CSV table of C-alpha atoms in Angstrom, one decimal:
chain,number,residue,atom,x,y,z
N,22,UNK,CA,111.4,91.2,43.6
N,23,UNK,CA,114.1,90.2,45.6
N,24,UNK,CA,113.6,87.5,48.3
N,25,UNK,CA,115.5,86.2,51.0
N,26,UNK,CA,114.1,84.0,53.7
N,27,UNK,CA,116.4,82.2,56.6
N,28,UNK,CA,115.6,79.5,58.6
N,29,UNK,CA,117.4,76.8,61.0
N,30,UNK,CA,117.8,79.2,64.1
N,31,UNK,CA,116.7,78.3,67.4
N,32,UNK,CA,118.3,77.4,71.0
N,33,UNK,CA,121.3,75.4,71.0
N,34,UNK,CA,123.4,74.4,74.0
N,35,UNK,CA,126.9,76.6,74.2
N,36,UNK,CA,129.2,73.6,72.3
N,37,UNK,CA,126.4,72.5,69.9
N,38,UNK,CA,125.8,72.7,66.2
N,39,UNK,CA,123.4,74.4,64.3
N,40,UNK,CA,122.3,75.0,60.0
N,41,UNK,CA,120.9,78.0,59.2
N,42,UNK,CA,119.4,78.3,55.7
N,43,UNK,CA,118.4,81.2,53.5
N,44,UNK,CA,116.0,80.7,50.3
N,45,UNK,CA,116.7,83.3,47.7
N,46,UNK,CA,114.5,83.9,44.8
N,47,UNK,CA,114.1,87.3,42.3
N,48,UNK,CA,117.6,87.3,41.1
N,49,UNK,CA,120.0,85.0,39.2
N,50,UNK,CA,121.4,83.2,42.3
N,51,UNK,CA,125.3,82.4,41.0
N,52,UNK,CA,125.5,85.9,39.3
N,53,UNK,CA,126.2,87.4,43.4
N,54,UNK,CA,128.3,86.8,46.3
N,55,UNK,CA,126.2,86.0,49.6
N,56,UNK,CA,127.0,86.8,53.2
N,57,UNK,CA,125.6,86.4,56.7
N,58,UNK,CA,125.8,89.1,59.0
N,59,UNK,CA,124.8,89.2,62.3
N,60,UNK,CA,123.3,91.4,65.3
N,61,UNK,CA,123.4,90.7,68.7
N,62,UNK,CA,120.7,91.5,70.8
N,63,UNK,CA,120.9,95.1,71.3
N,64,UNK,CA,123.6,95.5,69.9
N,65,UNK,CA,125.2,96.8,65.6
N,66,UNK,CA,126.1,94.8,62.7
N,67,UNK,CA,128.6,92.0,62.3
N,68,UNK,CA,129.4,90.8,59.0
N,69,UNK,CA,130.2,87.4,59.5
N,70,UNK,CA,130.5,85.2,56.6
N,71,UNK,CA,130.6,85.3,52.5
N,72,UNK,CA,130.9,83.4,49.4
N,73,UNK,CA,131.4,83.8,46.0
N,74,UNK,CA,128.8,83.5,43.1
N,75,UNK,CA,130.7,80.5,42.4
N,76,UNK,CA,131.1,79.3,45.6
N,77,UNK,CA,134.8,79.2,45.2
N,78,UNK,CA,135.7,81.9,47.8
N,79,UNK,CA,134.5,82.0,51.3
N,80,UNK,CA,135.5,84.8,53.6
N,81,UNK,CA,135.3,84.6,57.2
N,82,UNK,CA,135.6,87.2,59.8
N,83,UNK,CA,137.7,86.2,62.9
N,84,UNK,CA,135.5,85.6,65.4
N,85,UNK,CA,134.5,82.9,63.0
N,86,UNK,CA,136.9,81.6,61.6
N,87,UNK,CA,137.5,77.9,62.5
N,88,UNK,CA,133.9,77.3,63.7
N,89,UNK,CA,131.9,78.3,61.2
N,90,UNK,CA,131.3,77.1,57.0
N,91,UNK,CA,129.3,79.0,54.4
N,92,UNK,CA,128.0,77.0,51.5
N,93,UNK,CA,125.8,77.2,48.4
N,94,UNK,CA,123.5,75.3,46.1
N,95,UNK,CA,123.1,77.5,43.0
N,96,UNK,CA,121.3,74.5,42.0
N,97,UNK,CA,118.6,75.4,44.4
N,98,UNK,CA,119.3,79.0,45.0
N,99,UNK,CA,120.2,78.5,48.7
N,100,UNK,CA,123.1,79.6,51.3
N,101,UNK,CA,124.1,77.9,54.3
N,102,UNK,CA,125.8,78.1,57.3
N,103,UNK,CA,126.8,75.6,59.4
N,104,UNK,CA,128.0,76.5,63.0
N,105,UNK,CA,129.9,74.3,65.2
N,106,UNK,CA,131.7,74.8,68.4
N,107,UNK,CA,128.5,77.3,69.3
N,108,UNK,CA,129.3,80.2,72.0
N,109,UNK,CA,127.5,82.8,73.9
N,110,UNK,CA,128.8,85.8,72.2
N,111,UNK,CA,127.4,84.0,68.7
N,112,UNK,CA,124.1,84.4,70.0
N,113,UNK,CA,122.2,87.1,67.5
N,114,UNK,CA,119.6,87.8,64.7
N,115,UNK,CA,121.6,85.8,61.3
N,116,UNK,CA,120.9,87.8,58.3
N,117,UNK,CA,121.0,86.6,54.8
N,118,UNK,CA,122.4,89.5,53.0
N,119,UNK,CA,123.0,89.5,48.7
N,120,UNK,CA,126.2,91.2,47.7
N,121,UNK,CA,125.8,94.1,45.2
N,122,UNK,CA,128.9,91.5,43.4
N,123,UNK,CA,129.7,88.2,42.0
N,124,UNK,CA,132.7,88.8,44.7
N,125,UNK,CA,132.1,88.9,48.0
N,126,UNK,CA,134.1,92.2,48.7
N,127,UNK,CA,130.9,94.9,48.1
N,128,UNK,CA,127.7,96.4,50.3
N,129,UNK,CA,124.8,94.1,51.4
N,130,UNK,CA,122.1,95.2,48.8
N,131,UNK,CA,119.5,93.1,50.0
N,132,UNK,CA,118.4,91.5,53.8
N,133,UNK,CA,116.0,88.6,54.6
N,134,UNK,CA,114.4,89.3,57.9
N,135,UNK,CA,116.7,87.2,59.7
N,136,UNK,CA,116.5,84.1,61.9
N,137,UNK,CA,117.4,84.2,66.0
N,138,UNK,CA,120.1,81.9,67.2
N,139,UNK,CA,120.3,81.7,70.8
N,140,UNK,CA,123.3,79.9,72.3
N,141,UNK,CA,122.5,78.7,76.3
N,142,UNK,CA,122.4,76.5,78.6
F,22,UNK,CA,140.9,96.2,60.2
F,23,UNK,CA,139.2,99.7,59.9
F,24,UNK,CA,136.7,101.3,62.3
F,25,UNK,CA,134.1,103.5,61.5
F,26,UNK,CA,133.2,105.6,64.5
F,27,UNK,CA,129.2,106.9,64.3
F,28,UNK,CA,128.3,110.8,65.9
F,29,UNK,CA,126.4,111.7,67.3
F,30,UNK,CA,125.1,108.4,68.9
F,31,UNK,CA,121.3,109.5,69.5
F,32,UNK,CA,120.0,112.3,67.4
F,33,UNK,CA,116.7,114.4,68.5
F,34,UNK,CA,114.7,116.2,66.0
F,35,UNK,CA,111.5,116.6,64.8
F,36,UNK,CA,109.9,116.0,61.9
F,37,UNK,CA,110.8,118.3,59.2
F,38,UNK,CA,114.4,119.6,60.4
F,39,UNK,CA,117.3,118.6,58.7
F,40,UNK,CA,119.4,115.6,59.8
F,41,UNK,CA,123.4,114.9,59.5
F,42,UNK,CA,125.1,112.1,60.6
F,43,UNK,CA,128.6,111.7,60.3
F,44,UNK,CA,131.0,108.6,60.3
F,45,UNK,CA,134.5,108.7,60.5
F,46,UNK,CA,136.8,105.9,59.5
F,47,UNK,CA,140.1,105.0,61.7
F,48,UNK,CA,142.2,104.9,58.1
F,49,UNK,CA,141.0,106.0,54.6
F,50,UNK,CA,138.1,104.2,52.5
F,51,UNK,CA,139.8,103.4,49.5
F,52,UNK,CA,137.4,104.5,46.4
F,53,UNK,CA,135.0,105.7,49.0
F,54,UNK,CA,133.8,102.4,49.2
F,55,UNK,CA,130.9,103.3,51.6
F,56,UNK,CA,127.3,102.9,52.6
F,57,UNK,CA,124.8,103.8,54.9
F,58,UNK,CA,122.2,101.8,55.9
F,59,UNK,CA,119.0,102.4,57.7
F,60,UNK,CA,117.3,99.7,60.2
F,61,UNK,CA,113.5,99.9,62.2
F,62,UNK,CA,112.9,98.3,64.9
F,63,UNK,CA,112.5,94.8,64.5
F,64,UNK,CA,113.3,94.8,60.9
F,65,UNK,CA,116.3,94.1,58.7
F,66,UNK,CA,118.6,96.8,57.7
F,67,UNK,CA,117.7,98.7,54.4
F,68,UNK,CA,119.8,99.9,52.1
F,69,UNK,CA,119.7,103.6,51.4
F,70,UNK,CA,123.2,105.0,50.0
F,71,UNK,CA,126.6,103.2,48.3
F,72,UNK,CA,129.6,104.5,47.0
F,73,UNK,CA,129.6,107.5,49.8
F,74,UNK,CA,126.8,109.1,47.4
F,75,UNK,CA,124.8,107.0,45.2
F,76,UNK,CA,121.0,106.0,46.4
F,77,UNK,CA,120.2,102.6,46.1
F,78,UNK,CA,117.1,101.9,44.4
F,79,UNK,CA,113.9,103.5,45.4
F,80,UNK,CA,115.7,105.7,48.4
F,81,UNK,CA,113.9,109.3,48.0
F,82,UNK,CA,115.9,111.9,47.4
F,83,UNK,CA,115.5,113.7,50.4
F,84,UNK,CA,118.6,111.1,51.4
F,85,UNK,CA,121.9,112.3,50.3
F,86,UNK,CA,125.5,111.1,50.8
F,87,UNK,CA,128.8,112.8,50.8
F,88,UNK,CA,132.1,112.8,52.0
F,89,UNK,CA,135.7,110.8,51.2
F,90,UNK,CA,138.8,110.0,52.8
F,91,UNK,CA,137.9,109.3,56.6
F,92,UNK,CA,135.0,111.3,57.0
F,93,UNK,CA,131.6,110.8,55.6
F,94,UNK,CA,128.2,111.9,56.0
F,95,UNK,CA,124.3,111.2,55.4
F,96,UNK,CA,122.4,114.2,55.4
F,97,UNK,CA,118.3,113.7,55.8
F,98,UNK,CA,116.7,117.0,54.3
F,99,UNK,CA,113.5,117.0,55.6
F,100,UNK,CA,112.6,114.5,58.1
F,101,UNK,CA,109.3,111.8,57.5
F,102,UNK,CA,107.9,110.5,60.6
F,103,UNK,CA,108.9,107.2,58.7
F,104,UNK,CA,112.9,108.3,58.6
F,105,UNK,CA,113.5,108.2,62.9
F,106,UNK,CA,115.4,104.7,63.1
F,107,UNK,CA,118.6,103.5,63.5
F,108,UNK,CA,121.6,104.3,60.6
F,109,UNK,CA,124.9,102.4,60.0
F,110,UNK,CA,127.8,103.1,58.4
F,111,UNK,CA,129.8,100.3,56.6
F,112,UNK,CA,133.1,100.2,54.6
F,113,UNK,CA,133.9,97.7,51.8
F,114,UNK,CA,137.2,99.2,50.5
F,115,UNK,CA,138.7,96.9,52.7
F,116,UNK,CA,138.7,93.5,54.3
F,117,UNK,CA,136.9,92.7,56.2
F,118,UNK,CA,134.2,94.8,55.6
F,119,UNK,CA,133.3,96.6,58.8
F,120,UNK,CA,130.5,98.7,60.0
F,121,UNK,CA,130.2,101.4,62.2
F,122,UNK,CA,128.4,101.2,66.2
F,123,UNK,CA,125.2,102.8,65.0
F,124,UNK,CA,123.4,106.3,65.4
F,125,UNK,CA,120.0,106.8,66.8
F,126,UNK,CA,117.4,109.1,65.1
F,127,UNK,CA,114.9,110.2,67.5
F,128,UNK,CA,111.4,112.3,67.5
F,129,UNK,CA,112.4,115.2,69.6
């Protein structure tokens, strides 16, 4: 059974930094792309972030780009994201989402239950 | 970047009608490279169909996709009590990979 479980969100001042984590287990970690994908309160899906089963392509989306750096550790089956530079507008539920690929270029075939970042003074 | 636009945005019905929700796409999927996806309150997205028409594992059957081009569709057949949430569209024929503003399934 697939498993994905984030971790690292919380409140962070608008200009801070935060780590989010996600755990995977069920699957052979480095044979799939990750992503994070996000969802404002209220609010539809943003993909935000992916990376290779290697971890030799990352993808960013815009409103990203810059601020944000996706990582793994196929060595521990875990996916990062470190965000810097933190905004408003980037507060939202963070979902860990497995690509149906080793490329991150496919539909999100799997979803942790996500982890709340909320970015205010 | 391509937009998927979602109709109708809140659908009423009850349980046992027929459901069809559309999403149309500001320029052509290439392959069809489209899914829907289906999301409870307070609960990650699940996902139900890839590929415009292919059910991802364990969706029932009652859940069918079709469509190509721009304009796409997931048709419920007979409504569960279990099926009224909220369904997204979402293309991956083309960076990035974008997904459309949502549709509302409601108990009428």
């Amino acid at each position: 059974e697939v498993q994905l479980l984030e971790s690292g969100g919380g409140l962070v001042q608008p200009g801070g930094s935060l780590r989010l984590s996600c755990a995977a287990s069920g699957f052979t970690f480095n044979d799939y792309a990750m992503n994070w994908v996000r969802q404002a309160p209220g609010k539809g899906l943003e993909w935000v972030s992916g990376i290779s089963g290697s971890g030799d392509s990352t993808y960013y989306a815009d409103s990203v780009k810059g601020r944000f750096t996706i990582s793994r550790d196929n060595s521990k089956n875990t996916l990062s994201l470190q965000m810097n530079s933190l905004r408003a507008e980037d507060t939202a539920v963070y979902y860990c989402a497995k690509d149906a690929a080793r490329s991150s270029v496919y539909f999100f075939e799997y979803w942790g239950q996500g982890t709340l970042v909320t970015v205010s003074s | 970047e391509i937009v998927l636009t979602q109709s109708p945005g809140t659908l009423s019905l009850s349980p046992g009608e027929r459901a069809t929700l559309s999403c149309r796409a500001s320029q052509s999927v290439r392959n069809n490279y489209l899914a829907w996806y289906q999301q409870k309150r307070g609960q990650a997205p699940r996902l139900l169909i890839y590929a415009a028409s292919s059910r991802a594992t364990g969706i029932p059957d009652r859940f069918s996709g079709s469509g190509s081009g721009t304009d796409f569709t997931l048709t419920i057949s007979r409504l569960e009590p279990e099926d009224f949430a909220v369904y997204y569209c979402q293309q991956y024929g083309s960076p990035p990979r974008t997904f459309g503003q949502g549709a509302q399934l409601e108990i009428k």
